[in-house]
PDB file of C-alpha atoms in Angstrom:
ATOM      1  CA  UNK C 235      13.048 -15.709 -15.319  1.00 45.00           C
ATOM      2  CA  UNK C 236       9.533 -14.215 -13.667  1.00 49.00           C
ATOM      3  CA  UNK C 237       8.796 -14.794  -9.919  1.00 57.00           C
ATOM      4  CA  UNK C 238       6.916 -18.195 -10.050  1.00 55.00           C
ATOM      5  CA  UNK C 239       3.101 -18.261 -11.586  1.00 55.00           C
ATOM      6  CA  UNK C 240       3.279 -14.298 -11.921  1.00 69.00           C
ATOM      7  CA  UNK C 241       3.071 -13.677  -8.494  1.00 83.00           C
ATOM      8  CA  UNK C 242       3.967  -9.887  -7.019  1.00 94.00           C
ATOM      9  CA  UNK C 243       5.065 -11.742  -4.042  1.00 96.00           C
ATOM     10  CA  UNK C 244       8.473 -14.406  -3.320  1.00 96.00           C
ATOM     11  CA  UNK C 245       8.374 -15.836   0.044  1.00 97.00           C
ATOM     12  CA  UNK C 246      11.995 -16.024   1.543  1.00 97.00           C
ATOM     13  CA  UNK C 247      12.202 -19.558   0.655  1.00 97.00           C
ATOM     14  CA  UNK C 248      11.759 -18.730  -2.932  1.00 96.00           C
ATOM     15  CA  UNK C 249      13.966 -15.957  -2.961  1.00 97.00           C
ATOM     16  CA  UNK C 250      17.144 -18.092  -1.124  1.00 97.00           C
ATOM     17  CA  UNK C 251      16.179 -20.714  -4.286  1.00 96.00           C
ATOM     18  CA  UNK C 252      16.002 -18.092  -7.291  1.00 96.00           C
ATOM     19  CA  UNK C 253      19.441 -16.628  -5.932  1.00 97.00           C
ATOM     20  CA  UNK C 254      20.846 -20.215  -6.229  1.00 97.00           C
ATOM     21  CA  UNK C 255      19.354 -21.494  -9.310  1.00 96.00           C
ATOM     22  CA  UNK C 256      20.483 -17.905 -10.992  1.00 96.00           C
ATOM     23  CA  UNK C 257      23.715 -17.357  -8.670  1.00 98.00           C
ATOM     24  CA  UNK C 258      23.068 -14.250  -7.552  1.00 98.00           C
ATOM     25  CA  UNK C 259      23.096 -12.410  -4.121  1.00 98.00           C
ATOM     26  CA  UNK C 260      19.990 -10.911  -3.406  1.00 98.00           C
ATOM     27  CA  UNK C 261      20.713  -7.703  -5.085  1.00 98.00           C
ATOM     28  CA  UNK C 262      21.545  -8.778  -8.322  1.00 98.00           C
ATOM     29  CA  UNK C 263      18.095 -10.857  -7.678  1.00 98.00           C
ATOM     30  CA  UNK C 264      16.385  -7.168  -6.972  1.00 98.00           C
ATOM     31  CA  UNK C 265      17.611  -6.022  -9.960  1.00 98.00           C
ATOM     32  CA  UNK C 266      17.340  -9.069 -11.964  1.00 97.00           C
ATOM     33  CA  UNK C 267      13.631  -8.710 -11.192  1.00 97.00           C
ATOM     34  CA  UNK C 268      12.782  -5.606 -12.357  1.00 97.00           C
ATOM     35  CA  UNK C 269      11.411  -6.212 -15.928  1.00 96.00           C
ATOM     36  CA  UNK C 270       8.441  -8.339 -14.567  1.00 95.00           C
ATOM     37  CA  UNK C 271       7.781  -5.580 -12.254  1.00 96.00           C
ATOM     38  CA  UNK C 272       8.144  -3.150 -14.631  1.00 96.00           C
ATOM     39  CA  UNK C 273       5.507  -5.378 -16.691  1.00 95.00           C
ATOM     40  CA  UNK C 274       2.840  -4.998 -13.838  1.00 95.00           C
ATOM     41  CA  UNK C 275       2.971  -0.806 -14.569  1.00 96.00           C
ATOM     42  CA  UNK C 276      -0.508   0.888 -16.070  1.00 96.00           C
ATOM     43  CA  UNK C 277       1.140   3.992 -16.946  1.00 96.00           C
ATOM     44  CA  UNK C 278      -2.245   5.793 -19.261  1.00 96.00           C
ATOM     45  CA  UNK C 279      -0.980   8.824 -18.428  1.00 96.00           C
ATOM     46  CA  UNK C 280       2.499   9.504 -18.596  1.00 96.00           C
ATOM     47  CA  UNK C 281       3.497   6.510 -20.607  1.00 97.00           C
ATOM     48  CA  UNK C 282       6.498   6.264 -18.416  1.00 97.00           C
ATOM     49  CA  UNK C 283       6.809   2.757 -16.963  1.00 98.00           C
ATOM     50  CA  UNK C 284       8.499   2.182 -13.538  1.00 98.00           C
ATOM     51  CA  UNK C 285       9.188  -1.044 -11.533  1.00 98.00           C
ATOM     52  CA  UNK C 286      10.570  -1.597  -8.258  1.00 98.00           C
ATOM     53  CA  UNK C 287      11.459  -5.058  -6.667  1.00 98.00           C
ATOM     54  CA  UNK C 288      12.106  -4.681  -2.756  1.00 98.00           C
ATOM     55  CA  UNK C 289      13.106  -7.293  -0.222  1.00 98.00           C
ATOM     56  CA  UNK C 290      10.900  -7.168   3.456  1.00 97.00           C
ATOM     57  CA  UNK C 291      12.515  -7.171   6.681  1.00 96.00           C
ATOM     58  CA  UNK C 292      10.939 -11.259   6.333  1.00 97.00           C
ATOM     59  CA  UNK C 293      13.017 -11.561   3.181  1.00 98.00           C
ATOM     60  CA  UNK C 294      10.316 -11.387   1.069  1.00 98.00           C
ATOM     61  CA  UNK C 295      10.523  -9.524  -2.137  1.00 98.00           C
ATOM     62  CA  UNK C 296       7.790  -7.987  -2.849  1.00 98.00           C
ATOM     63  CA  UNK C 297       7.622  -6.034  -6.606  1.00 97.00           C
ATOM     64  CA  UNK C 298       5.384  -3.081  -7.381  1.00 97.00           C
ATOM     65  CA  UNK C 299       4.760  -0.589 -10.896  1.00 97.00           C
ATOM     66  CA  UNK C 300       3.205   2.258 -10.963  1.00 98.00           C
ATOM     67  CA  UNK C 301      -0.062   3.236 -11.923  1.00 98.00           C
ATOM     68  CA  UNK C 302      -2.013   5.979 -13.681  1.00 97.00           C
ATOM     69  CA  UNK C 303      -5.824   6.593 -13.779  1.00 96.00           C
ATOM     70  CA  UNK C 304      -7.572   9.054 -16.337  1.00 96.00           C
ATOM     71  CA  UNK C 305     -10.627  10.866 -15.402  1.00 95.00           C
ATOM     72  CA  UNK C 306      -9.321  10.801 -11.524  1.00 95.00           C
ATOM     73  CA  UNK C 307      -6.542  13.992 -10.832  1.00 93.00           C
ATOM     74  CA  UNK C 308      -3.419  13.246 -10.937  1.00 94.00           C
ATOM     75  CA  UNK C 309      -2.660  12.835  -7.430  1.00 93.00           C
ATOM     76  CA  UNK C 310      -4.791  10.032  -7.894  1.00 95.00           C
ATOM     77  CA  UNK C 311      -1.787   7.696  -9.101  1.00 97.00           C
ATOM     78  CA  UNK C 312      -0.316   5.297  -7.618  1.00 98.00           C
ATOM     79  CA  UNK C 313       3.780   5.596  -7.727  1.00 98.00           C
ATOM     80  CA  UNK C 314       5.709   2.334  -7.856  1.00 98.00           C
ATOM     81  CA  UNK C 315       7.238   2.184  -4.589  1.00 98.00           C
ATOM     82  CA  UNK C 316       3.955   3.076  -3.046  1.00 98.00           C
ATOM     83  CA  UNK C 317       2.519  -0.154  -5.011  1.00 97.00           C
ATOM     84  CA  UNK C 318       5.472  -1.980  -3.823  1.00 97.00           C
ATOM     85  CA  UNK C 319       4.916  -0.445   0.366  1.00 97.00           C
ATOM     86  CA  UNK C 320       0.944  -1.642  -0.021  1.00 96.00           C
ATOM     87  CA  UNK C 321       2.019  -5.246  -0.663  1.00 96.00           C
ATOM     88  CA  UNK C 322       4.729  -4.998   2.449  1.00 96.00           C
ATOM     89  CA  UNK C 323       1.896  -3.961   4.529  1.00 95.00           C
ATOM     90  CA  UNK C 324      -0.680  -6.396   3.557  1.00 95.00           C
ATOM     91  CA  UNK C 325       2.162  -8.945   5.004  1.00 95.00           C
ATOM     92  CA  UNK C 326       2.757  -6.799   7.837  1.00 94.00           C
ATOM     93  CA  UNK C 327       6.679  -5.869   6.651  1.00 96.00           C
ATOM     94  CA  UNK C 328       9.147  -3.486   5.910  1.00 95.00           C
ATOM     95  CA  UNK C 329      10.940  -2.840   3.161  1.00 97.00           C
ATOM     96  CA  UNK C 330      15.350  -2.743   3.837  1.00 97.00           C
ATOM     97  CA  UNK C 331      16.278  -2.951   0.015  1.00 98.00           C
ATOM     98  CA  UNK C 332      14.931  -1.741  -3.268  1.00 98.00           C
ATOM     99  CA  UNK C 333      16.110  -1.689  -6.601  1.00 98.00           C
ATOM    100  CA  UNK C 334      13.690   0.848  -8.973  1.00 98.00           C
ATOM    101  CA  UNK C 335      14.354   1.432 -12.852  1.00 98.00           C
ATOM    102  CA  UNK C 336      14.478   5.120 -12.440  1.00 97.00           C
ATOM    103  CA  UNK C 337      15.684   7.367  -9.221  1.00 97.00           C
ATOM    104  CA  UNK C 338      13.197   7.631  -6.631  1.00 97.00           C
ATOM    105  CA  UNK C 339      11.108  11.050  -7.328  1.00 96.00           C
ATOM    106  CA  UNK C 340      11.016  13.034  -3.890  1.00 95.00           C
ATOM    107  CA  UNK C 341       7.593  11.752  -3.607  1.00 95.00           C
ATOM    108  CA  UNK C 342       8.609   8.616  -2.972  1.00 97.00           C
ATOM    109  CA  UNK C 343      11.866   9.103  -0.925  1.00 97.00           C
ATOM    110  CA  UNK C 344       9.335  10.808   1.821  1.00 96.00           C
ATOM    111  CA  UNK C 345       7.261   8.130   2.126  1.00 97.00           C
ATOM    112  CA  UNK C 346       9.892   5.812   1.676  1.00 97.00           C
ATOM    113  CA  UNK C 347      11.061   7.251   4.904  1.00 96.00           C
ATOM    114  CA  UNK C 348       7.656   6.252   6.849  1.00 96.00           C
ATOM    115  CA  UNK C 349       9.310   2.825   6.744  1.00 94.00           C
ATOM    116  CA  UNK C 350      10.870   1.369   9.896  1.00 89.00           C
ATOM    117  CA  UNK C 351      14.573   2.508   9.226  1.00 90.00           C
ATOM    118  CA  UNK C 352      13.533   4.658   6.712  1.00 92.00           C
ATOM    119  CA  UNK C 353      16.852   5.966   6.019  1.00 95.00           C
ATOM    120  CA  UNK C 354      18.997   3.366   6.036  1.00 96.00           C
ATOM    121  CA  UNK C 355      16.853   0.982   2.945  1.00 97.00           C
ATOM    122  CA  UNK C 356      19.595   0.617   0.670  1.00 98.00           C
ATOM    123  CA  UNK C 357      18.200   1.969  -2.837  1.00 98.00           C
ATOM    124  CA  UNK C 358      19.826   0.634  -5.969  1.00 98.00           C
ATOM    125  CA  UNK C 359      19.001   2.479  -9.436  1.00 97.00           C
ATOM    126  CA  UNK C 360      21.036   2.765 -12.372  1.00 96.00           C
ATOM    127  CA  UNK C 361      24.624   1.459 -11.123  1.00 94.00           C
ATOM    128  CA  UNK C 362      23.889   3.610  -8.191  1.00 96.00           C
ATOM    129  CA  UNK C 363      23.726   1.614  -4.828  1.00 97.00           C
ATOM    130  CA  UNK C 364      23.558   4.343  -1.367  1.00 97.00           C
ATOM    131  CA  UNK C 365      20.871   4.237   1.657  1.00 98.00           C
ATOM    132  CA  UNK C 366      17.837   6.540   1.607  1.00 97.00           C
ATOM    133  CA  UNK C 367      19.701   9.164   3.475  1.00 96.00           C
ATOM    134  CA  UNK C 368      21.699   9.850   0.549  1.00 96.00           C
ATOM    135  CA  UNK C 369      18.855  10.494  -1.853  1.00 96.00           C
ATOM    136  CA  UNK C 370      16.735  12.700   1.170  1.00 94.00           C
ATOM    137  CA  UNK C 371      19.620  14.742   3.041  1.00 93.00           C
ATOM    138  CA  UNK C 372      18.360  16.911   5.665  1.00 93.00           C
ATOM    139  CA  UNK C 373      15.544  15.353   5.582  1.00 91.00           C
ATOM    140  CA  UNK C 374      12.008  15.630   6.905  1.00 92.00           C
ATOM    141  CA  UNK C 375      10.215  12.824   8.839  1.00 91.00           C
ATOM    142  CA  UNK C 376       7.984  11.541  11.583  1.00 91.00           C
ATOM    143  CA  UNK C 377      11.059  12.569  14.211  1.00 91.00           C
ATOM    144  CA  UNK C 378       9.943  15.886  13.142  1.00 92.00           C
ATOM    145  CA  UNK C 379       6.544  15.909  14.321  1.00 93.00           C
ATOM    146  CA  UNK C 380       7.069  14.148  17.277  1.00 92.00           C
ATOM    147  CA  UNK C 381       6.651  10.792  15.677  1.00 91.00           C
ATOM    148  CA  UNK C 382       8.226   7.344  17.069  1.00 87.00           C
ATOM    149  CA  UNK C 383       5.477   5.064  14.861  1.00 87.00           C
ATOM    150  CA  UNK C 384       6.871   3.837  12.010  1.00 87.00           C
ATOM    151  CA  UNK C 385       5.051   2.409   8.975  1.00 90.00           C
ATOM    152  CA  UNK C 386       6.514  -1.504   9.667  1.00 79.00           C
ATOM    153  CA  UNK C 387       5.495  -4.750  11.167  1.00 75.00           C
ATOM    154  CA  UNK C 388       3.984  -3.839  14.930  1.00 74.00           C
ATOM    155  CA  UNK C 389       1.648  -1.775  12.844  1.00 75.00           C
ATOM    156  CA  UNK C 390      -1.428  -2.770  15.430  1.00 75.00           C
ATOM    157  CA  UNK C 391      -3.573  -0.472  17.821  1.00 79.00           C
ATOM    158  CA  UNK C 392      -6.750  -2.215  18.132  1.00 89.00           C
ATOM    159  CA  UNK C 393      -7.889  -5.545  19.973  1.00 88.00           C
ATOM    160  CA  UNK C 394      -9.547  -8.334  18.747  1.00 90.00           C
ATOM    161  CA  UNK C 395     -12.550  -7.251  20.397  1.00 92.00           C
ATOM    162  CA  UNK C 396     -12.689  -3.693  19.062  1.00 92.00           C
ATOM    163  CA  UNK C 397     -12.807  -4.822  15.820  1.00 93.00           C
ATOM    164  CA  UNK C 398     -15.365  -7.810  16.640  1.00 94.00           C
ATOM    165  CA  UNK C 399     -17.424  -4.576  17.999  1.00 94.00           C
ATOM    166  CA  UNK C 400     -17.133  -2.619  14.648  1.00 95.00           C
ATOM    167  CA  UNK C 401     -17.954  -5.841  12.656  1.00 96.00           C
ATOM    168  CA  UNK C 402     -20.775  -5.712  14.515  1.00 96.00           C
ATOM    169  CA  UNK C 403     -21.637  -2.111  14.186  1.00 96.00           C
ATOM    170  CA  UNK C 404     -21.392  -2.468  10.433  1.00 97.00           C
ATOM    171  CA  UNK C 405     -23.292  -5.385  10.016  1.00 97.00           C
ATOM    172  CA  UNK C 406     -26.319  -3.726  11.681  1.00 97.00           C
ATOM    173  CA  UNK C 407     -26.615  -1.396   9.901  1.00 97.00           C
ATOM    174  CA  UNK C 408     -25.654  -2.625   6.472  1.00 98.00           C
ATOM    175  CA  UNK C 409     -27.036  -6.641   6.833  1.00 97.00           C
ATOM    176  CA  UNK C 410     -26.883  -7.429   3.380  1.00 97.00           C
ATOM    177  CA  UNK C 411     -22.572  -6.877   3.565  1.00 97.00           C
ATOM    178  CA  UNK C 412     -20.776  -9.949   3.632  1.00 97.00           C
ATOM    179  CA  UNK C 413     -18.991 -11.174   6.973  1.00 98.00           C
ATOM    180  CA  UNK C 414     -16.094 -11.696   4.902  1.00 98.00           C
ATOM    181  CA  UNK C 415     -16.326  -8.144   3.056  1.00 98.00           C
ATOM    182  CA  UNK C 416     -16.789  -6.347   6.812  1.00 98.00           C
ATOM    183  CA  UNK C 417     -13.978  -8.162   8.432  1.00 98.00           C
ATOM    184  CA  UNK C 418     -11.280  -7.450   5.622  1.00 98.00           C
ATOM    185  CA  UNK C 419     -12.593  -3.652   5.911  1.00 98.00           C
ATOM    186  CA  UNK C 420     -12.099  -3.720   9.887  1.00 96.00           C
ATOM    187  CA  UNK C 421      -8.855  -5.862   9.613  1.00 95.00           C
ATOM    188  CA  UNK C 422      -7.541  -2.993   7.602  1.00 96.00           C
ATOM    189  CA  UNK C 423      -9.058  -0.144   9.325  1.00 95.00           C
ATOM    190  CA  UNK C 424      -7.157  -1.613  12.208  1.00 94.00           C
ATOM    191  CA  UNK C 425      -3.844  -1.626  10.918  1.00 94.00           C
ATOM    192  CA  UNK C 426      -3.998   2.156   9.283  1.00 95.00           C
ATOM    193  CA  UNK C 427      -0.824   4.205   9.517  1.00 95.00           C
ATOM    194  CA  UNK C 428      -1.911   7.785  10.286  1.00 95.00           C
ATOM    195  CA  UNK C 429       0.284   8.955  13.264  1.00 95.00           C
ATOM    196  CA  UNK C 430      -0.097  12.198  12.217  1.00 96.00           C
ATOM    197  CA  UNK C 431      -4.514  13.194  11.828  1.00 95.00           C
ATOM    198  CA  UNK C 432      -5.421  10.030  13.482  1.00 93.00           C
ATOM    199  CA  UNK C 433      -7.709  10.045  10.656  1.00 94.00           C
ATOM    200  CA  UNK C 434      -8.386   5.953   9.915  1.00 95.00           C
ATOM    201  CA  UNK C 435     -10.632   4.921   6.781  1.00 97.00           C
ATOM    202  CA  UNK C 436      -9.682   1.428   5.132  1.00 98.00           C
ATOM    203  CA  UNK C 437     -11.479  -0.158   1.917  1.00 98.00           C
ATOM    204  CA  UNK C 438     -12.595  -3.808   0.932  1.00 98.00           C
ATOM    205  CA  UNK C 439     -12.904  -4.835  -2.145  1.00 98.00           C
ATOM    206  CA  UNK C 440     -14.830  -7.945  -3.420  1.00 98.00           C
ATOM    207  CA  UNK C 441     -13.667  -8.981  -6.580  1.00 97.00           C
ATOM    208  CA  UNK C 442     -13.218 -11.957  -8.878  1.00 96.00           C
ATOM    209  CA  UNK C 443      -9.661 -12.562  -7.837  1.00 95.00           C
ATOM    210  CA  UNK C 444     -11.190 -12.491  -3.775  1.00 96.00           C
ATOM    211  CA  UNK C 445     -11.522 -10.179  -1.088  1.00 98.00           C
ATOM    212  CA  UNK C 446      -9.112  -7.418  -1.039  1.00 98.00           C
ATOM    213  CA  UNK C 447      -8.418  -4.360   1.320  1.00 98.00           C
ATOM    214  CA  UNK C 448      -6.165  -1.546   2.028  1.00 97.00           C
ATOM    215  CA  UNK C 449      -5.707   1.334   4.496  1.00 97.00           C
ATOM    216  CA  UNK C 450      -4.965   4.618   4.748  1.00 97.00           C
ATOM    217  CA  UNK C 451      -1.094   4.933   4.657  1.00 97.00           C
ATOM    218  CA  UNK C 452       0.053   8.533   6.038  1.00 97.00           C
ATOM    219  CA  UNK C 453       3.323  10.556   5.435  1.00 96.00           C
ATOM    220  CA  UNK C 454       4.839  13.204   7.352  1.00 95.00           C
ATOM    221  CA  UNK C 455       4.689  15.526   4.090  1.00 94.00           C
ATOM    222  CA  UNK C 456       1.124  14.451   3.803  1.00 95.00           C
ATOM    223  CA  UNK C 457       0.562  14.859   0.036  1.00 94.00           C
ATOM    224  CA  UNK C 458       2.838  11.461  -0.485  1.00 95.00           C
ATOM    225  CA  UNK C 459       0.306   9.487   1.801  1.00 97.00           C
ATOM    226  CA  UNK C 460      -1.932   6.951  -0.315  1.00 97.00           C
ATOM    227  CA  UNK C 461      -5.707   7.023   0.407  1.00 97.00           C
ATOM    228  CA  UNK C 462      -7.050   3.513   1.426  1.00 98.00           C
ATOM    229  CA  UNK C 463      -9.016   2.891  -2.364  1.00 98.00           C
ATOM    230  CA  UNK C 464      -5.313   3.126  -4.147  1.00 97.00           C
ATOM    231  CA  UNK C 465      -3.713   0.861  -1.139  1.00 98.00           C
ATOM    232  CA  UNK C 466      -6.562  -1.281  -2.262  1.00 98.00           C
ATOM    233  CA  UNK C 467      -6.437  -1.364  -5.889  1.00 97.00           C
ATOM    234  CA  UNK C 468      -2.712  -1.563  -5.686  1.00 97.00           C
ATOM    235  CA  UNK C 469      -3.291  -4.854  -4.039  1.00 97.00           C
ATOM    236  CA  UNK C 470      -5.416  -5.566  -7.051  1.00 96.00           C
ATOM    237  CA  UNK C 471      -3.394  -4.727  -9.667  1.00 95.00           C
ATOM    238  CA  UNK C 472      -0.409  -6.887  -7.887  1.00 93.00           C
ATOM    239  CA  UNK C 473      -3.105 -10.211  -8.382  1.00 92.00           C
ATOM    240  CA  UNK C 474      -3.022  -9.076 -11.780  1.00 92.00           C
ATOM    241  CA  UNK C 475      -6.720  -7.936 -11.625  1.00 93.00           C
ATOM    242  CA  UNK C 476      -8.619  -4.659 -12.975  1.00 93.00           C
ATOM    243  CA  UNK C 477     -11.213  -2.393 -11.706  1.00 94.00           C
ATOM    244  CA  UNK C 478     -13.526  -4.684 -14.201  1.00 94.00           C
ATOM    245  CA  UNK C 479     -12.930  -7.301 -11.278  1.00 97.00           C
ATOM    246  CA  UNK C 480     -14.651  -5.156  -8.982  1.00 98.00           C
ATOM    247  CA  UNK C 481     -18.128  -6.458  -7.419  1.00 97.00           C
ATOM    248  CA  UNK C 482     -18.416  -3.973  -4.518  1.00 98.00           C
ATOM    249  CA  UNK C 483     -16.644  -1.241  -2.325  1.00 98.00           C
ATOM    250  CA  UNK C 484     -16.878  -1.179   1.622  1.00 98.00           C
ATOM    251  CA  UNK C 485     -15.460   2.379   2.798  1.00 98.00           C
ATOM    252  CA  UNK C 486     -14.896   2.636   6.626  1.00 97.00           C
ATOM    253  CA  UNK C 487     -14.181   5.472   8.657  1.00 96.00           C
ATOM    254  CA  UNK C 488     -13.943   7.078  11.565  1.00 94.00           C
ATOM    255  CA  UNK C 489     -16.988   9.367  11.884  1.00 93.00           C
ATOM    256  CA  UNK C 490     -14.541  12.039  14.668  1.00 91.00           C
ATOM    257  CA  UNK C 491     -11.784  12.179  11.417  1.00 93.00           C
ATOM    258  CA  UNK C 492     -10.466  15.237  10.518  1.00 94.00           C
ATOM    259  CA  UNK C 493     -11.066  14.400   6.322  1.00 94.00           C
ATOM    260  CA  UNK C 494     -12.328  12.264   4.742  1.00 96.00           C
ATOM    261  CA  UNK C 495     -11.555   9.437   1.847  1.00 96.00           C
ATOM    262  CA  UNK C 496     -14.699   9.097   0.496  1.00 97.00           C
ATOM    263  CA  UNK C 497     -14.990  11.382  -2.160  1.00 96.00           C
ATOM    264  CA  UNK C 498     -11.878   9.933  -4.356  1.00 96.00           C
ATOM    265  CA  UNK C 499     -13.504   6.241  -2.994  1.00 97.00           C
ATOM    266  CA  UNK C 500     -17.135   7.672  -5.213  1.00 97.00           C
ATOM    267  CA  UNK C 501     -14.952   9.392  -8.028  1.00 97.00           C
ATOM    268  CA  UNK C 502     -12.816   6.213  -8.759  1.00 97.00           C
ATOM    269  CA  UNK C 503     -16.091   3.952  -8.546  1.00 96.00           C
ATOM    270  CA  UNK C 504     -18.159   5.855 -10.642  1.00 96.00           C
ATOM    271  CA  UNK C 505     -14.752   6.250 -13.052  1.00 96.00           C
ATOM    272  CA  UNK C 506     -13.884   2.607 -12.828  1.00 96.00           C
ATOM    273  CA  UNK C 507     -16.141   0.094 -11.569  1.00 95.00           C
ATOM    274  CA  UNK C 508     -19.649   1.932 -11.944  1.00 95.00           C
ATOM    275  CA  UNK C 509     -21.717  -1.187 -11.734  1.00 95.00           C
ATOM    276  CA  UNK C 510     -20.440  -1.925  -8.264  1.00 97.00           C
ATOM    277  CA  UNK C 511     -22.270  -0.680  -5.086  1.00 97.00           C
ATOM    278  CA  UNK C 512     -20.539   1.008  -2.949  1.00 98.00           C
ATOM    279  CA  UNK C 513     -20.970   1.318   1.137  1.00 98.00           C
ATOM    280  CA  UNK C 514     -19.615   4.201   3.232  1.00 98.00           C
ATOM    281  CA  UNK C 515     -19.886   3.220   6.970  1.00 97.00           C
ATOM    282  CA  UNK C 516     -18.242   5.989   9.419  1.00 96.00           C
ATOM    283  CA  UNK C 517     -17.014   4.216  12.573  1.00 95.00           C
ATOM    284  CA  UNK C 518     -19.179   5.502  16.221  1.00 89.00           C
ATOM    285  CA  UNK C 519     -17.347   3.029  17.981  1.00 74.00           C
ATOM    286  CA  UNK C 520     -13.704   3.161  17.083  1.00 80.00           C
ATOM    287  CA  UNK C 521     -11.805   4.199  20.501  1.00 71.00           C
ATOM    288  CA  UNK C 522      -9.470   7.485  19.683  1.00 59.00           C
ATOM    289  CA  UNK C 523      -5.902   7.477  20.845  1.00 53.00           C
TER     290      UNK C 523
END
C-alpha cells in the first residue's frame, strides 16, 4: 500500500490509521514503506536506488530517495536521508526513526547527527535496528565546535519584521519578482541551519507544482551540508515534479558570507532548467549574530 495520493508526506493521523488498517507498529510501517520511497529515487548516475521512510518528532513520516544529476559534480547529489531531512525541515521537525534500504554511508550518519538528538534516532536497515551512536562511534558533531543549535524544530533567528525588511529590500530592487516568490525565499533564508560560517543563502522556486524553497542546511564535517538549490529541488522531487517544472530561481544571500551558493545555483540552472531566469539578491540588511 503507497502513502495516500503519492504523497512524500503522512500526517500523524494517517500514520496511527495505516498502522491499524495494516497492523503494524510504526516500525514495521517505516519499513513497510520503503518501496514507494525507494520509487521516488533518480539515481542517473550510480544506478543504485535508495529509500528512506523516517518518522518526525510530530509523528509524521516523511520518505525521501536519493538523487543524482549528470553534468553537475558529484557532490552535487542529493543522498536519501538528506531528501528525507529537507522535507522534516520544510515542516519544521526532526527526524527520531528511520528505516533506509541500505546502511547509512558516513555521509549521511554526520549529518544525520545535525538532528536534534542526533544520536539517539533509532536507524533500522537490513534486520539491523541500533541508534545513530552505534553506526558513528566516537563521533564528531556540533558539541565539538562549540555547537548547542541543532538542526530541529526551534530552527528560527529572525523576526517577522526582519524578514518584512528583506522582502522589501528585494522587491526594490528586483520589482518584477513575485511577492509570493520573495517571501518563500526570505521564509527560508530565515530558517537556514549554518551554526558553523553563519553563511545563510536560501532558494525559491516557482514551478508548476507551486512555490517551493529550501535553505542552506550545514554539517559539522561541512562537505555533508546540502546547498539551498538541492534542499530546494529535493522538495521538488518529493511533489513528484522535475527541473522541467521550473519557471524561475530566486537565490538569496547574505552579501558579509564567507562563500557563496551561487555558482552550483547557475550550473544546475543552466544544466537543468535553462529557460528559467534566475535572480541572485545578496542580503545588506540581514542582522549578523
Amino acid at each position: 500500500m503507497a502513502v495516500p495520493g503519492e504523497r512524500t508526506v503522512l500526517e500523524a493521523s494517517e500514520r496511527e490509521a495505516l498502522e491499524a488498517q495494516l497492523g503494524l507498529d510504526t516500525a514495521g510501517l517505516l519499513r513497510h514503506l520503503l518501496p514507494t520511497a525507494q520509487a521516488l529515487s533518480q539515481p542517473r548516475v550510480s544506478d543504485f536506488r535508495v529509500g528512506v521512510a523516517a518518522l518526525g518528532k510530530s509523528g509524521r513520516v516523511y520518505l525521501g530517495a536519493n538523487l543524482e544529476f549528470p553534468g553537475l559534480p558529484i557532490a552535487s547529489s542529493v543522498h536519501a536521508e538528506q531528501c528525507m531531512v529537507s522535507q522534516a525541515w520544510a515542516h519544521g521537525d526532526s527526524v527520531v526513526q528511520l528505516a533506509v534500504t541500505a546502511p547509512p554511508c558516513g555521509h549521511c550518519r554526520q549529518f544525520l547527527n545535525e538532528q536534534a538528538q542526533g544520536l539517539a534516532i533509532r536507524i533500522m536497515f537490513h534486520e539491523v535496528d541500533l541508534p545513530l551512536s552505534g553506526l558513528l562511534t566516537h563521533s564528531f558533531g556540533p558539541a565539538d565546535l562549540g555547537v548547542s543549535e541543532t538542526m530541529g524544530p526551534d530552527l528560527q533567528h529572525f523576526s517577522d519584521q526582519e524578514k518584512a525588511a528583506w522582502e522589501a529590500e528585494v522587491s526594490r530592487a528586483h520589482p518584477s519578482l513575485t511577492p509570493e516568490l520573495i517571501g518563500a525565499a526570505c521564509s527560508a533564508l530565515a530558517r537556514c541551519y549554518t551554526p558553523y560560517s553563519r553563511s545563510h543563502s536560501a532558494v525559491a522556486l516557482d514551478t508548476t507544482h507551486g512555490i517551493i524553497s529550501g535553505a542552506y542546511l550545514e554539517c559539522a564535517a561541512y562537505n555533508p551540508s546540502l546547498p539551498p538549490i538541492m534542499t530546494a529541488v529535493a522538495l521538488l522531487a518529493a511533489r513528484r515534479g522535475t527541473p522541467a517544472d521550473i519557471r524561475s530561481i530566486l537565490v538569496l544571500e547574505d552579501q558579509a558570507a564567507k562563500f557563496s551558493h551561487v555558482a552550483l545555483a547557475e550550473s544546475f540552472a543552466y544544466t537543468y532548467a535553462a529557460s528559467a531566469p534566475l535572480t541572485v539578491h545578496r542580503l545588506s540588511s540581514l542582522r549578523h549574530a
